[in-house]
Short mmCIF file of C-alpha atoms and ligand atoms in Angstrom, two decimals:
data_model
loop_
_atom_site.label_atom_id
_atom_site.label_comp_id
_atom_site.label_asym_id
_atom_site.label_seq_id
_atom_site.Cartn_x
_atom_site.Cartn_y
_atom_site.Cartn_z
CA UNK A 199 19.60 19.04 -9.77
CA UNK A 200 23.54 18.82 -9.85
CA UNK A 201 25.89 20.92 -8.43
CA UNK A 202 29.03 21.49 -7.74
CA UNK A 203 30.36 19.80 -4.82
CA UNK A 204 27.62 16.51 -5.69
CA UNK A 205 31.53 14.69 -6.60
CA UNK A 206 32.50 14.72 -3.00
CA UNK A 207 29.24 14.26 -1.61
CA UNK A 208 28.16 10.88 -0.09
CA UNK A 209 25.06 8.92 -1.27
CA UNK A 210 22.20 7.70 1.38
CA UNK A 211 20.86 4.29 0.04
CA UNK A 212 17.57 3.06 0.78
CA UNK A 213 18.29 -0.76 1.52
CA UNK A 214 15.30 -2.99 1.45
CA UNK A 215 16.22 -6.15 3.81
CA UNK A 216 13.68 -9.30 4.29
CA UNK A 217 10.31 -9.93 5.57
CA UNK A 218 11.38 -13.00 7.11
CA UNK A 219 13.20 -15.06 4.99
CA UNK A 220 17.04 -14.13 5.43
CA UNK A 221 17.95 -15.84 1.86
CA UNK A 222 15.69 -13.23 0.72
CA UNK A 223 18.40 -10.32 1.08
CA UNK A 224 19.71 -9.05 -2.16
CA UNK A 225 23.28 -9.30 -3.64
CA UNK A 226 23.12 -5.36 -3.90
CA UNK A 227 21.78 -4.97 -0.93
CA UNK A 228 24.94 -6.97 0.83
CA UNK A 229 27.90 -5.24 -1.21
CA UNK A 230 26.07 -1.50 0.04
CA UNK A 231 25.88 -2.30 3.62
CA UNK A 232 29.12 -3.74 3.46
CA UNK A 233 30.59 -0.41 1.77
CA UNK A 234 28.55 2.28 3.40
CA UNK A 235 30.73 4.40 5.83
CA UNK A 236 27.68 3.67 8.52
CA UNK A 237 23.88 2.24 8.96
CA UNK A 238 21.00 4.05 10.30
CA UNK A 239 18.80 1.96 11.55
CA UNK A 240 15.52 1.66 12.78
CA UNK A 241 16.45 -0.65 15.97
CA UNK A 242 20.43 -1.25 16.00
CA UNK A 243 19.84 -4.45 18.10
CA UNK A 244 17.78 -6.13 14.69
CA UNK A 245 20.15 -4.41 12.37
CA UNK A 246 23.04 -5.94 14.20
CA UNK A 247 21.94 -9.57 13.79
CA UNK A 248 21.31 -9.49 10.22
CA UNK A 249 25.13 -7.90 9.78
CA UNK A 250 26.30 -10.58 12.16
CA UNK A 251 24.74 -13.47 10.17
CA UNK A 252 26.13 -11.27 6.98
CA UNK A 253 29.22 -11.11 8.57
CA UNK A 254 29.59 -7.33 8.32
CA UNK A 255 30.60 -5.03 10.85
CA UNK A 256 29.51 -1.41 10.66
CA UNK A 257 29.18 1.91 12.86
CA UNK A 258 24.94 1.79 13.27
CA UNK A 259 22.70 4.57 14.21
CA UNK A 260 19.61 4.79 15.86
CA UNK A 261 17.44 6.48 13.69
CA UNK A 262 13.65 5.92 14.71
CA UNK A 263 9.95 7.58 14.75
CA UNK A 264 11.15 9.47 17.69
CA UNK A 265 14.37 10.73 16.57
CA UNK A 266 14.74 10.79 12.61
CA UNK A 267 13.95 14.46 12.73
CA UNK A 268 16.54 15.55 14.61
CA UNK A 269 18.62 13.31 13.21
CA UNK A 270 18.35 15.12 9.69
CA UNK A 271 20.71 17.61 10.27
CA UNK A 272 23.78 14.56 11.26
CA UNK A 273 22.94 12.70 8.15
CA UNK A 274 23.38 15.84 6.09
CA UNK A 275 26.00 16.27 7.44
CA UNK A 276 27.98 13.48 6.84
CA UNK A 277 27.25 13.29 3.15
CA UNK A 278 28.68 16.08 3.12
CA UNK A 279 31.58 15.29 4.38
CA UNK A 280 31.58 12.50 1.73
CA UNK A 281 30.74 9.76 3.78
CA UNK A 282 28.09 6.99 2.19
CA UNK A 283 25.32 5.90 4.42
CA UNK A 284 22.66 2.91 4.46
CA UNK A 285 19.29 3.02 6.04
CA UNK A 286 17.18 0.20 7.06
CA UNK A 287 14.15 -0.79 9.14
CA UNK A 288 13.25 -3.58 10.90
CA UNK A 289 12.12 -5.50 8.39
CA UNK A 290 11.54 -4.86 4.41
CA UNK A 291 11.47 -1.63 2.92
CA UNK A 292 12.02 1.51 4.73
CA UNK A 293 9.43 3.99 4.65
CA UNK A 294 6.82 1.60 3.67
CA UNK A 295 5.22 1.82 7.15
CA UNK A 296 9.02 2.72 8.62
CA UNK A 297 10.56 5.18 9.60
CA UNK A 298 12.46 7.23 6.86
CA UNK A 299 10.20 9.59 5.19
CA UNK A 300 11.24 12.93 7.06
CA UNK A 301 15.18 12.47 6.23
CA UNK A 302 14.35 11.41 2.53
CA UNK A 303 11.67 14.05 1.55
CA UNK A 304 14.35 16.61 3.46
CA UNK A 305 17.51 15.07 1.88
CA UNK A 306 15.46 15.18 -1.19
CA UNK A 307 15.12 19.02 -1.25
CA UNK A 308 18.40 19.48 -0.31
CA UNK A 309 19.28 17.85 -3.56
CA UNK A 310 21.51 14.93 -1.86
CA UNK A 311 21.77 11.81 -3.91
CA UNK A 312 19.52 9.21 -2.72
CA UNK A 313 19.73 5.70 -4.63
CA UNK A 314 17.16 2.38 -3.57
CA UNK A 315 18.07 -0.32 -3.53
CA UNK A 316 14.86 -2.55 -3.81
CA UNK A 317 13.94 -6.05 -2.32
CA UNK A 318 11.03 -7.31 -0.08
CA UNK A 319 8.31 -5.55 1.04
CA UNK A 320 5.08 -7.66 2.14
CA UNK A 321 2.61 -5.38 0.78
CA UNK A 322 3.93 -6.91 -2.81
CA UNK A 323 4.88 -10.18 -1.56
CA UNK A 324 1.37 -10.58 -0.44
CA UNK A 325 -0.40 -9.10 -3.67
CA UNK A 326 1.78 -11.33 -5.93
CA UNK A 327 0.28 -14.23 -4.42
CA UNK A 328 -3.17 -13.26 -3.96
CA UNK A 329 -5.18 -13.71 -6.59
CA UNK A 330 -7.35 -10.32 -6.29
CA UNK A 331 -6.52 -7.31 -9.30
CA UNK A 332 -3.03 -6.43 -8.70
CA UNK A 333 -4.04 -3.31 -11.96
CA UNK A 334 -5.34 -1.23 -9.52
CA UNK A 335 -4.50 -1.28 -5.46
CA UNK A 336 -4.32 0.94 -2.81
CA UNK A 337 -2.03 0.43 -0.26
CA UNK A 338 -4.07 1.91 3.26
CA UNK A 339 -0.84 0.90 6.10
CA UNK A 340 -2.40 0.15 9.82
CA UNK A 341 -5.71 1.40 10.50
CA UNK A 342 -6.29 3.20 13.58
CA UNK A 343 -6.30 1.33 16.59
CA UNK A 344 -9.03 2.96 18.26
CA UNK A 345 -12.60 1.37 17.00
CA UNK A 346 -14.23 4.82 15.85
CA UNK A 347 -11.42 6.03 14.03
CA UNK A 348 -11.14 2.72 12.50
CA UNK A 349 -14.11 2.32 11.23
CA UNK A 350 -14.31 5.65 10.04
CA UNK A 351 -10.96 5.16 7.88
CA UNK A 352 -12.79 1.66 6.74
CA UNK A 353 -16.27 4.03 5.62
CA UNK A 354 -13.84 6.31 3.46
CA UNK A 355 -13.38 3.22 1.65
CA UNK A 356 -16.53 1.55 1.45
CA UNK A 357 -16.87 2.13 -2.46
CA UNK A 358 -13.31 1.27 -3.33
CA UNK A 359 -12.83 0.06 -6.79
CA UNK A 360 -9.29 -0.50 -5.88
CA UNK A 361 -7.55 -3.86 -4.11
CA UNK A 362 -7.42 -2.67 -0.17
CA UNK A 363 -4.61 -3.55 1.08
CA UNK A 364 -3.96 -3.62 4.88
CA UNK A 365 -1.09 -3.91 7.57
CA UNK A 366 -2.15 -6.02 10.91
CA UNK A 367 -0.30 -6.89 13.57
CA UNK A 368 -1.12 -9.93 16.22
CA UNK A 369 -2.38 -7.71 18.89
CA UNK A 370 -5.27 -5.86 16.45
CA UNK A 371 -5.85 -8.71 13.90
CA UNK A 372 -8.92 -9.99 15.26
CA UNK A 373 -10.54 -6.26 16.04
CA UNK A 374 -9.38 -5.01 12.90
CA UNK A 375 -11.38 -7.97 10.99
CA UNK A 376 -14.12 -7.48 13.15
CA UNK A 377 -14.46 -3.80 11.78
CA UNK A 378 -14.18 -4.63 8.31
CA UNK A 379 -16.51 -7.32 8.79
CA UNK A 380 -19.38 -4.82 10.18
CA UNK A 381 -18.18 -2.04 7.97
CA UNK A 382 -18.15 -4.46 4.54
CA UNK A 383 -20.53 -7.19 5.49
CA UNK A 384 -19.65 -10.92 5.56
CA UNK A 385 -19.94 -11.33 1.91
CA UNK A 386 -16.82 -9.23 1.21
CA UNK A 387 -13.90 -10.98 -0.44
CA UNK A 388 -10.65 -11.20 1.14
CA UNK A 389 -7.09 -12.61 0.86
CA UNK A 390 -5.04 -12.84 4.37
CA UNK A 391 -1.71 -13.02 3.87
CA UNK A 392 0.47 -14.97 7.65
CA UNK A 393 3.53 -15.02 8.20
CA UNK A 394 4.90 -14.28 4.73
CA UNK A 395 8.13 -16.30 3.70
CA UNK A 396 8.75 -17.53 7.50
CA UNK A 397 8.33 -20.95 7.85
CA UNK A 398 4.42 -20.92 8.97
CA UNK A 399 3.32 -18.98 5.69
CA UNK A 400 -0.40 -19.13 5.12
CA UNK A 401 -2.50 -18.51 3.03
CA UNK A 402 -6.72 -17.88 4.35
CA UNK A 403 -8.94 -16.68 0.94
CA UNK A 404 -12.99 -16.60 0.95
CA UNK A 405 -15.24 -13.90 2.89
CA UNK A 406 -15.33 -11.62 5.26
CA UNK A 407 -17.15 -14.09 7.46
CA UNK A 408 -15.26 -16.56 7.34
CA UNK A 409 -12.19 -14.66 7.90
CA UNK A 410 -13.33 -13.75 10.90
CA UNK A 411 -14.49 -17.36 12.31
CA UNK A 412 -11.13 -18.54 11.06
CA UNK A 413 -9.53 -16.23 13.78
CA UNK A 414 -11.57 -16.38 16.40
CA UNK A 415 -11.91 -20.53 15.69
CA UNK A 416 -7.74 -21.21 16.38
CA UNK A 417 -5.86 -18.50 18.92
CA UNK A 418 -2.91 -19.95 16.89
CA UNK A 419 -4.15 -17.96 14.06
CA UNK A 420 -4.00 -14.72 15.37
CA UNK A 421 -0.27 -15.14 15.86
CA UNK A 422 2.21 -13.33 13.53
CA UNK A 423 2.54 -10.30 11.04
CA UNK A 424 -0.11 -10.12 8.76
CA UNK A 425 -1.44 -8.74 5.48
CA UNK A 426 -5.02 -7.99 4.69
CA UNK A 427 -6.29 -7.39 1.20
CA UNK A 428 -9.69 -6.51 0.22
CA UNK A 429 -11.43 -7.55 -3.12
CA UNK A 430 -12.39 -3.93 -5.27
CA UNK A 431 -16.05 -2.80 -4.55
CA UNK A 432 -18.13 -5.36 -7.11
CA UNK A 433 -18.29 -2.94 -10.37
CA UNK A 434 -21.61 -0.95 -11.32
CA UNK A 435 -21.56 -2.27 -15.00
CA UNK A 436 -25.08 -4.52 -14.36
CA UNK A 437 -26.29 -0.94 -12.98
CA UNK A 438 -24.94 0.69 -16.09
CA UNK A 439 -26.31 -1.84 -17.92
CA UNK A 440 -29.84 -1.03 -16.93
CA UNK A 441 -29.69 2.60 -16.82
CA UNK A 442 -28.73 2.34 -20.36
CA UNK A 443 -31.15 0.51 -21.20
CA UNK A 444 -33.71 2.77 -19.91
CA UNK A 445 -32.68 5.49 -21.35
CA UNK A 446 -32.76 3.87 -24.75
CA UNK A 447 -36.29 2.93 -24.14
CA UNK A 448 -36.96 6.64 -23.18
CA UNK A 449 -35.20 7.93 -26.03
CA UNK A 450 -37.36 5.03 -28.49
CA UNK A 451 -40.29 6.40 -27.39
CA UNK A 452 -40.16 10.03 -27.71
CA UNK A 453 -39.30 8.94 -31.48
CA UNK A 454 -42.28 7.18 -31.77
CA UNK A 455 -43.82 10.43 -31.28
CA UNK A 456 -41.57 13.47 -31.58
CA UNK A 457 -38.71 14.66 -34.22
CA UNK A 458 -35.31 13.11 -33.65
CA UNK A 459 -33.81 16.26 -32.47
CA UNK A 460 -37.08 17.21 -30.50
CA UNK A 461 -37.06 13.58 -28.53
CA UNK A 462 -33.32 14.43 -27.86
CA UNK A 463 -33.77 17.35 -26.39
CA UNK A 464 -36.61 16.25 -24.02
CA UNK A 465 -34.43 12.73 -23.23
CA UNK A 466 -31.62 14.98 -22.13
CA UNK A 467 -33.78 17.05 -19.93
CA UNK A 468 -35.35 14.06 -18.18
CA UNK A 469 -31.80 11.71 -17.87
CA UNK A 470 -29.05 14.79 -17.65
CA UNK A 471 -27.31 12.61 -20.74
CA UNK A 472 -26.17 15.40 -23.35
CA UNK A 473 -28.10 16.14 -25.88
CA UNK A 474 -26.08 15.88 -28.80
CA UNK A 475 -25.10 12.26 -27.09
CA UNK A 476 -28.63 11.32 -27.50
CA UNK A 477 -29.54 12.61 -30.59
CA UNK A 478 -26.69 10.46 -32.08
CA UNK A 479 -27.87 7.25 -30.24
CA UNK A 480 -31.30 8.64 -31.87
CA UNK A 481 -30.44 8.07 -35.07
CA UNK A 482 -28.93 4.47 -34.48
CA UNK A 483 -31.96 3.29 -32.77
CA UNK A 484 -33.86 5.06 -36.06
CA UNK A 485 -31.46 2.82 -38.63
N1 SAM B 51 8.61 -1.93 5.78
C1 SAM B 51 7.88 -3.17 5.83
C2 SAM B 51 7.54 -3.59 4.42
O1 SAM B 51 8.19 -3.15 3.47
O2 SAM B 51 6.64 -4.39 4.23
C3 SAM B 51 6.66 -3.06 6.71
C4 SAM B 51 6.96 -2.68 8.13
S1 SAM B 51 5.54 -2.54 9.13
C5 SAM B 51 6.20 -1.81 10.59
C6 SAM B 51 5.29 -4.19 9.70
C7 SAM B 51 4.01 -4.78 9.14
O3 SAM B 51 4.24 -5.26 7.83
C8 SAM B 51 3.51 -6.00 9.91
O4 SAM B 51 2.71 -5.65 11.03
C9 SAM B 51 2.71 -6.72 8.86
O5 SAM B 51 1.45 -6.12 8.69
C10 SAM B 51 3.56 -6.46 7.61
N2 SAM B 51 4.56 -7.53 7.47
C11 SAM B 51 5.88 -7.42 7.60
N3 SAM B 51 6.48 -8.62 7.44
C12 SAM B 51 5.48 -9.50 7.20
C13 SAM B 51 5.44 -10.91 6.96
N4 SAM B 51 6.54 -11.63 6.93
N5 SAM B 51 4.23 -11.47 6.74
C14 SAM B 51 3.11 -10.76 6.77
N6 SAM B 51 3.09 -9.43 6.99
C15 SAM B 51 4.25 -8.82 7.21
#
């Protein structure tokens, strides 16, 4: 929604930076933080080495997990007072496991102009290159550190027909697989993603199993940021395959016997299939 003083109001961009690979920052992304009246960002001491190999200089504010809710009200306020602003994380784009979400969603209902501006984020980088069904993918963030809540989060997913996709960081990387691994069993498919556009990019694509030996195999592994994608839950077609099947062999055989519509009726009542569904597949089996 518009209103009247949106003219003198100030826009917060959303400006993705890289994963890694500082040629990786967009042209769009250079000419905002190099207009913005300030930054907020998610650790000034990062943020201030990628302006200083960008050669920009700019006022930066700490705006963290810890702090982004009270710093709501501030950022408000300076739009208001017309001034642009910038926000960044660490690394890629904000929100996307980074801080962010309070001030937008509440910047959002305050009907402040909020414009992206898009660029790296590894969850994408490391689907692109994966090779597992990028149509459907759910994006899951870190999993709990503690085993039990871990696994549970892993359970809730046991029967995913989507791409899993997973944050990992050095210190959990080995644990984490080790969950997945008792949780999925060794067989499971799965694409880890090392390191992603830093000069030691890897690539590690087979099972579950031999994920895990991978890791445990070479300490050297275990070093870096990492993304963890999981192959969709194998689909139940060759199960709905032979249920069909079945049923059609049900279905054939009260014919033999019954009326059409009677033999429907008694098919639906033993498979729950409708009857009017049946009586149709009735008369194709009859032709
Ligand atoms: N906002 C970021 C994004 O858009 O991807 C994610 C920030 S999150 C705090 C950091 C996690 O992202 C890492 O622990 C790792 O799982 C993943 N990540 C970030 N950079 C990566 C890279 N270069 N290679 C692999 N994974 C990376």
């Amino acid at each position: 929604m518009l209103n009247d003083t949106e003219e003198k109001q100030g826009t917060l961009y959303i400006v993705a930076t890289p994963i890694g690979n500082l040629a990786d920052i967009t042209q769009r992304a250079i000419k905002t933080l190099s207009s913005v009246d300030r930054i907020c960002a998610e650790d000034t001491r990062n943020t201030r080495k990628l302006l200083t190999h960008l050669g920009i200089k700019k006022t930066l504010i700490a705006l963290h997990d810890h702090n982004e809710v009270q710093k709501i009200d501030s950022v408000a306020h300076w739009l208001r007072e017309g001034e642009n602003i910038a926000l960044v994380s660490d690394a890629g784009t904000p929100l996307i496991s980074d801080p962010g979400y309070h001030l937008v969603k509440a910047l959002r209902e305050m009907d402040f102009q909020i414009t992206p501006i898009p660029g790296a984020s590894a969850i994408i980088t490391a689907l692109s290159a994966a090779g597992l069904a990028t149509n459907k993918f759910s994006f899951e963030g870190f999993l709990p550190a503690k085993e039990t809540g871990r696994k549970q989060a892993l359970l809730a997913n046991i029967e995913s027909p989507y791409t899993q996709i997973y944050y990992e960081s050095s210190h959990r990387i080995v644990h984490s697989v080790a969950t997945m691994l008792d949780v999925f069993g060794a067989d499971k498919k799965v694409v880890l993603a090392r390191e992603l556009t830093k000069l030691y990019e890897q690539f590690f694509h087979g099972t579950l199993g031999d994920l895990h030996q991978w890791l445990v195999d070479d300490k050297m592994h275990q070093k870096g940021e990492f993304v963890i994608m999981l192959a969709a839950a194998e689909s139940k077609k060759e199960d709905n395959d032979t249920m069909h099947s079945s049923v059609e062999q049900v279905l054939a055989t009260l014919i033999d016997e019954l009326p059409l519509k009677q033999a429907a009726k008694i098919a639906a009542k033993l498979t729950g299939i409708s009857k009017n569904k049946l009586y149709k597949q009735g008369l194709a089996l009859q032709k």
